[in-house]
Amino acid sequence: MRPLRLDLRGFAIFREHTVIDLTDADFFALVGPTGSGKSTILDAICFSLYGQVPRWSGKTVVNALAPSGIEAAVRMIFESGGRRYAVTRVVRRDGKGRVATKQAGLQLLPPTFNVAVLDGDEPVEELGETLAGTPVELDAAVVDVVGLPYDQFIKCVLLPQGEFAAFLHAKPAERQEILVKLLGLEVYEQIREKAAERDKAATHQLGATERLLADLAAESDDGLLAAAQERVDAVEALTARVVAEAPALAALDAQRRAAVEALAAVDSRLAALARIAAPADAGALATAGQQAKARLTSTADELTAAEEHEEKARARLDATVDPADVQRTLDGLAQLAALRSRQGDGAAALSQADKAHASAVKVVERAAKLAKAKADEVLHAQHALEEARNTDRVAVLRPLLQVGHACPVCEQSVDTLPARREVGATVAAQEHLKRVRVEAEQAERERQTADDAARETDRRLASIRARVEQLEQEVARLAEVLADAPEEAELQAQLTAHAQAKEALDRAGVARRRAMEQQRAALAEVQRVEERLRAAWRIFDTARDSVASVVPGLAVASGSPVVAPPPVDRDDLQAAWAGLAGWAKQAGERLTTLRTEADQAARQATASEEVVLDRIRDWFDEAEVAMPREIAGLDRAVTVAVERAAAARDKILDARKRADDLRAQRKQIEADRAVAATLAQHLKANNFEAWLLEEALDALVAGASEILRELSAGQYDLMHRNREFYVVDHHDAGLTRPVRTLSGGETFQASLALALSLADQLAGMAHAASLESILLDEGFGTLDASTLDVVAATLENLAARGDRMVGVVTHVAALAERIPVRFEVRKDARTARVDRIG
């Protein structure tokens, strides 16, 4: 198996569609930081094939989904055994959070398929011939195509971390199971089972052959053969007699048939004439037709009268006034009256609004006067407050004044002290000012309210005046339009006249439709009666035609002309039937005489034929053969009798021949059984398989030793003893020691040598496995510098061979730099990405 291209979408850390093209990457490395998704790429390769991954727990597929993802899809294009395939698996999470594989498939691609033409981010598509379409089918098909089950794939092709040396260190039984599968040694067990089955089948076949031989011996003795030959001779003698008598018997049979046919023809004509009889309703049909036509004429006259009456009613209706125009005039008069009534109401409202407005203006004037008076009071109170404050200030300064000293305010010399005053006038003046201001504010609010009310009455007055003016204009316009209109009573009379004319027209229409229905009914009745008459005439014509052919035969048979059926009066059905019935009676009387002569001739011909048949019947009884009832069957009867007698004789001869053949077949079966029994016995023990495994293990170790010497610069050879692996250390005097004593780098070389030998040395012996690549996911970071250098050189030597793909997962820069093609794996906040370098 060699991967060519890998498409990932929603798989683990690869949320977005990612393509990894490995078509020309014979030696590559997956590099990047720890946790970036390098090993996930190998997981995807393994998952696409087997639906499971070594790093996961069992066969769970939940790890295939990216965190919080709904769907994951993986498609891989790969080569195996020289053919290209496409394998696909899709995992989905349902509404209950359960994760399962919902789609899986394997297609065989055409030889000309080009991996580079794939495009788009949808990895699930039909690319070739479908080999599997369900997960169960895919699990079986992958093993057939790759040749390895999952457990052996991860030991021979994809070597995950910690399991690189699994085959090298495997237990002998486990290693034997892998080799049996790789080499297809189970085929020898299948051969043994087939040989045992053939031995058993041959034994049963011999028993059946003996029973058949016993039965055939009883069926083919000499006495039975002699009796069968005598029977053949007797039947052949009967055949000769029947052939000799056949011409005379045929002539007598033809004569009898002609006489019988002549009698039957006369009877047929008599029966046809006997069926001629007039139907019971032939006369009633003509009367019904006349009555129906009379009704049709009557209804036509009634329809004409109804149509004329309807036309007159329509003319009277057309002469009336259009009710729509009348109604519009009536509506206009009613509207004018309503407008005039509204005009009076508007004048009254206008007068009332005018009075309300005048009253509101007076209220505004009074409120304005009051507000002004209160404002004046506020001014007086403010002056009083100022005076009170001055008085209080003087009273405060009075104790500071001294006669002969300067005044602290005006700095003048004080000659006389002023009279003493009480302090406190300012508080009273402030209280008065506060009260007066409150009253002034209340008066101003009342003035404002009165002013708003006056403006509202003014607005309402203007609105009412505008409506009144509009009503006056509408009344004037409508009065002008209806100036020449008739009175309402006259208009109502016009409506009444129109309604009466319309009602009369409706009644006339009903009468016309009724007359039309009656005419249609009468016409239908006429058509029904005429159809019955036509059907009755067809019956008559059929009856007349059925006996018209009697005339020529009757004329020939009687030797005298016969009058043809009478002519038909198509206007009188009853008379036509009467004439035909009379003619049929006359013709029947003439034909009765002819029947007596034909019956006598038929009896004589039958008696002559019966004499010959009695003689032949005796011959058949003598030969013990059943004679057929019909003369035409005589030849067939004797032919069948001869064939049956010969078949019975030949059956005995065939039984003798089959017995001879069975004796020869019995010899061959006995020989085949001996071969199958011997082969099953030789393959029954495990020695043969053990010998094959020993040979395979020898070839495997020999190939691995050659590769290991090359990889270890001639230090190590590989050998096995008791199915355990050992190394021969040529740097230590050829010391032989178990492979578990090797260092990390040496273990890597030995394991790699075994893996390559599986592909090189056993490829020709393995029947199904396809070992075309090796993918290593090993922790190279744990190796020291020298061992790492050995590993790097080993991988370079392996890649240089050019016969298989080598892929390595590593985050060791020193190792990655020595690999020509690198796929750098990096991860951002959303998804992992892959970039090719080199």
mmCIF file of N, CA, C and O in Angstrom, residues 490-521:
data_model
loop_
_atom_site.group_PDB
_atom_site.id
_atom_site.type_symbol
_atom_site.label_atom_id
_atom_site.label_comp_id
_atom_site.label_asym_id
_atom_site.label_seq_id
_atom_site.Cartn_x
_atom_site.Cartn_y
_atom_site.Cartn_z
ATOM 1 N N GLU A 490 -92.268 62.867 -8.446
ATOM 2 C CA GLU A 490 -92.157 62.455 -9.848
ATOM 3 C C GLU A 490 -90.989 61.477 -10.019
ATOM 4 O O GLU A 490 -91.095 60.490 -10.761
ATOM 5 N N LEU A 491 -89.883 61.770 -9.326
ATOM 6 C CA LEU A 491 -88.738 60.876 -9.422
ATOM 7 C C LEU A 491 -89.061 59.488 -8.863
ATOM 8 O O LEU A 491 -88.667 58.465 -9.432
ATOM 9 N N GLN A 492 -89.774 59.428 -7.759
ATOM 10 C CA GLN A 492 -90.163 58.136 -7.186
ATOM 11 C C GLN A 492 -91.068 57.375 -8.140
ATOM 12 O O GLN A 492 -90.987 56.150 -8.275
ATOM 13 N N ALA A 493 -91.952 58.119 -8.841
ATOM 14 C CA ALA A 493 -92.849 57.480 -9.821
ATOM 15 C C ALA A 493 -92.027 56.877 -10.957
ATOM 16 O O ALA A 493 -92.336 55.782 -11.452
ATOM 17 N N GLN A 494 -90.963 57.583 -11.388
ATOM 18 C CA GLN A 494 -90.116 57.056 -12.453
ATOM 19 C C GLN A 494 -89.414 55.774 -12.010
ATOM 20 O O GLN A 494 -89.303 54.809 -12.779
ATOM 21 N N LEU A 495 -88.950 55.747 -10.746
ATOM 22 C CA LEU A 495 -88.315 54.524 -10.238
ATOM 23 C C LEU A 495 -89.290 53.359 -10.189
ATOM 24 O O LEU A 495 -88.960 52.214 -10.529
ATOM 25 N N THR A 496 -90.512 53.657 -9.755
ATOM 26 C CA THR A 496 -91.536 52.605 -9.677
ATOM 27 C C THR A 496 -91.826 52.040 -11.058
ATOM 28 O O THR A 496 -91.953 50.824 -11.259
ATOM 29 N N ALA A 497 -91.958 52.941 -12.062
ATOM 30 C CA ALA A 497 -92.254 52.493 -13.430
ATOM 31 C C ALA A 497 -91.135 51.612 -13.966
ATOM 32 O O ALA A 497 -91.381 50.582 -14.611
ATOM 33 N N HIS A 498 -89.884 51.994 -13.669
ATOM 34 C CA HIS A 498 -88.751 51.187 -14.147
ATOM 35 C C HIS A 498 -88.743 49.814 -13.464
ATOM 36 O O HIS A 498 -88.496 48.781 -14.106
ATOM 37 N N ALA A 499 -89.015 49.789 -12.167
ATOM 38 C CA ALA A 499 -89.016 48.517 -11.441
ATOM 39 C C ALA A 499 -90.090 47.598 -11.978
ATOM 40 O O ALA A 499 -89.879 46.382 -12.122
ATOM 41 N N GLN A 500 -91.281 48.166 -12.276
ATOM 42 C CA GLN A 500 -92.370 47.343 -12.802
ATOM 43 C C GLN A 500 -92.007 46.780 -14.179
ATOM 44 O O GLN A 500 -92.267 45.600 -14.479
ATOM 45 N N ALA A 501 -91.383 47.634 -15.022
ATOM 46 C CA ALA A 501 -90.985 47.158 -16.351
ATOM 47 C C ALA A 501 -89.907 46.076 -16.239
ATOM 48 O O ALA A 501 -89.906 45.100 -16.992
ATOM 49 N N LYS A 502 -88.984 46.252 -15.294
ATOM 50 C CA LYS A 502 -87.939 45.234 -15.088
ATOM 51 C C LYS A 502 -88.534 43.928 -14.606
ATOM 52 O O LYS A 502 -88.152 42.840 -15.057
ATOM 53 N N GLU A 503 -89.503 44.004 -13.703
ATOM 54 C CA GLU A 503 -90.159 42.790 -13.210
ATOM 55 C C GLU A 503 -90.905 42.077 -14.330
ATOM 56 O O GLU A 503 -90.862 40.851 -14.445
ATOM 57 N N ALA A 504 -91.572 42.865 -15.199
ATOM 58 C CA ALA A 504 -92.296 42.266 -16.328
ATOM 59 C C ALA A 504 -91.317 41.573 -17.270
ATOM 60 O O ALA A 504 -91.592 40.483 -17.797
ATOM 61 N N LEU A 505 -90.122 42.202 -17.509
ATOM 62 C CA LEU A 505 -89.122 41.588 -18.379
ATOM 63 C C LEU A 505 -88.596 40.291 -17.747
ATOM 64 O O LEU A 505 -88.382 39.292 -18.457
ATOM 65 N N ASP A 506 -88.377 40.270 -16.435
ATOM 66 C CA ASP A 506 -87.907 39.055 -15.775
ATOM 67 C C ASP A 506 -88.926 37.938 -15.923
ATOM 68 O O ASP A 506 -88.561 36.776 -16.194
ATOM 69 N N ARG A 507 -90.227 38.267 -15.754
ATOM 70 C CA ARG A 507 -91.250 37.238 -15.908
ATOM 71 C C ARG A 507 -91.277 36.705 -17.340
ATOM 72 O O ARG A 507 -91.421 35.500 -17.572
ATOM 73 N N ALA A 508 -91.116 37.627 -18.288
ATOM 74 C CA ALA A 508 -91.112 37.200 -19.689
ATOM 75 C C ALA A 508 -89.903 36.306 -19.971
ATOM 76 O O ALA A 508 -89.993 35.341 -20.729
ATOM 77 N N GLY A 509 -88.752 36.660 -19.380
ATOM 78 C CA GLY A 509 -87.568 35.831 -19.566
ATOM 79 C C GLY A 509 -87.765 34.437 -18.984
ATOM 80 O O GLY A 509 -87.339 33.440 -19.578
ATOM 81 N N VAL A 510 -88.381 34.364 -17.781
ATOM 82 C CA VAL A 510 -88.658 33.065 -17.176
ATOM 83 C C VAL A 510 -89.561 32.240 -18.074
ATOM 84 O O VAL A 510 -89.341 31.042 -18.297
ATOM 85 N N ALA A 511 -90.605 32.892 -18.620
ATOM 86 C CA ALA A 511 -91.528 32.177 -19.508
ATOM 87 C C ALA A 511 -90.810 31.691 -20.761
ATOM 88 O O ALA A 511 -91.039 30.578 -21.232
ATOM 89 N N ARG A 512 -89.906 32.540 -21.328
ATOM 90 C CA ARG A 512 -89.163 32.121 -22.528
ATOM 91 C C ARG A 512 -88.248 30.948 -22.216
ATOM 92 O O ARG A 512 -88.176 29.985 -22.988
ATOM 93 N N ARG A 513 -87.553 30.981 -21.084
ATOM 94 C CA ARG A 513 -86.653 29.878 -20.750
ATOM 95 C C ARG A 513 -87.427 28.594 -20.502
ATOM 96 O O ARG A 513 -86.978 27.501 -20.852
ATOM 97 N N ARG A 514 -88.636 28.751 -19.883
ATOM 98 C CA ARG A 514 -89.456 27.564 -19.668
ATOM 99 C C ARG A 514 -89.886 26.964 -21.003
ATOM 100 O O ARG A 514 -89.847 25.735 -21.201
ATOM 101 N N ALA A 515 -90.294 27.828 -21.929
ATOM 102 C CA ALA A 515 -90.691 27.344 -23.249
ATOM 103 C C ALA A 515 -89.509 26.697 -23.969
ATOM 104 O O ALA A 515 -89.657 25.691 -24.672
ATOM 105 N N MET A 516 -88.313 27.295 -23.793
ATOM 106 C CA MET A 516 -87.123 26.728 -24.432
ATOM 107 C C MET A 516 -86.799 25.355 -23.858
ATOM 108 O O MET A 516 -86.450 24.423 -24.602
ATOM 109 N N GLU A 517 -86.938 25.201 -22.533
ATOM 110 C CA GLU A 517 -86.702 23.894 -21.926
ATOM 111 C C GLU A 517 -87.710 22.870 -22.436
ATOM 112 O O GLU A 517 -87.359 21.721 -22.711
ATOM 113 N N GLN A 518 -88.964 23.287 -22.560
ATOM 114 C CA GLN A 518 -89.990 22.367 -23.066
ATOM 115 C C GLN A 518 -89.678 21.958 -24.507
ATOM 116 O O GLN A 518 -89.859 20.797 -24.890
ATOM 117 N N GLN A 519 -89.193 22.954 -25.311
ATOM 118 C CA GLN A 519 -88.852 22.604 -26.691
ATOM 119 C C GLN A 519 -87.677 21.628 -26.728
ATOM 120 O O GLN A 519 -87.679 20.673 -27.517
ATOM 121 N N ARG A 520 -86.653 21.883 -25.868
ATOM 122 C CA ARG A 520 -85.519 20.965 -25.839
ATOM 123 C C ARG A 520 -85.958 19.568 -25.409
ATOM 124 O O ARG A 520 -85.489 18.558 -25.948
ATOM 125 N N ALA A 521 -86.865 19.494 -24.421
ATOM 126 C CA ALA A 521 -87.352 18.196 -23.979
ATOM 127 C C ALA A 521 -88.100 17.486 -25.104
ATOM 128 O O ALA A 521 -87.937 16.281 -25.315
#
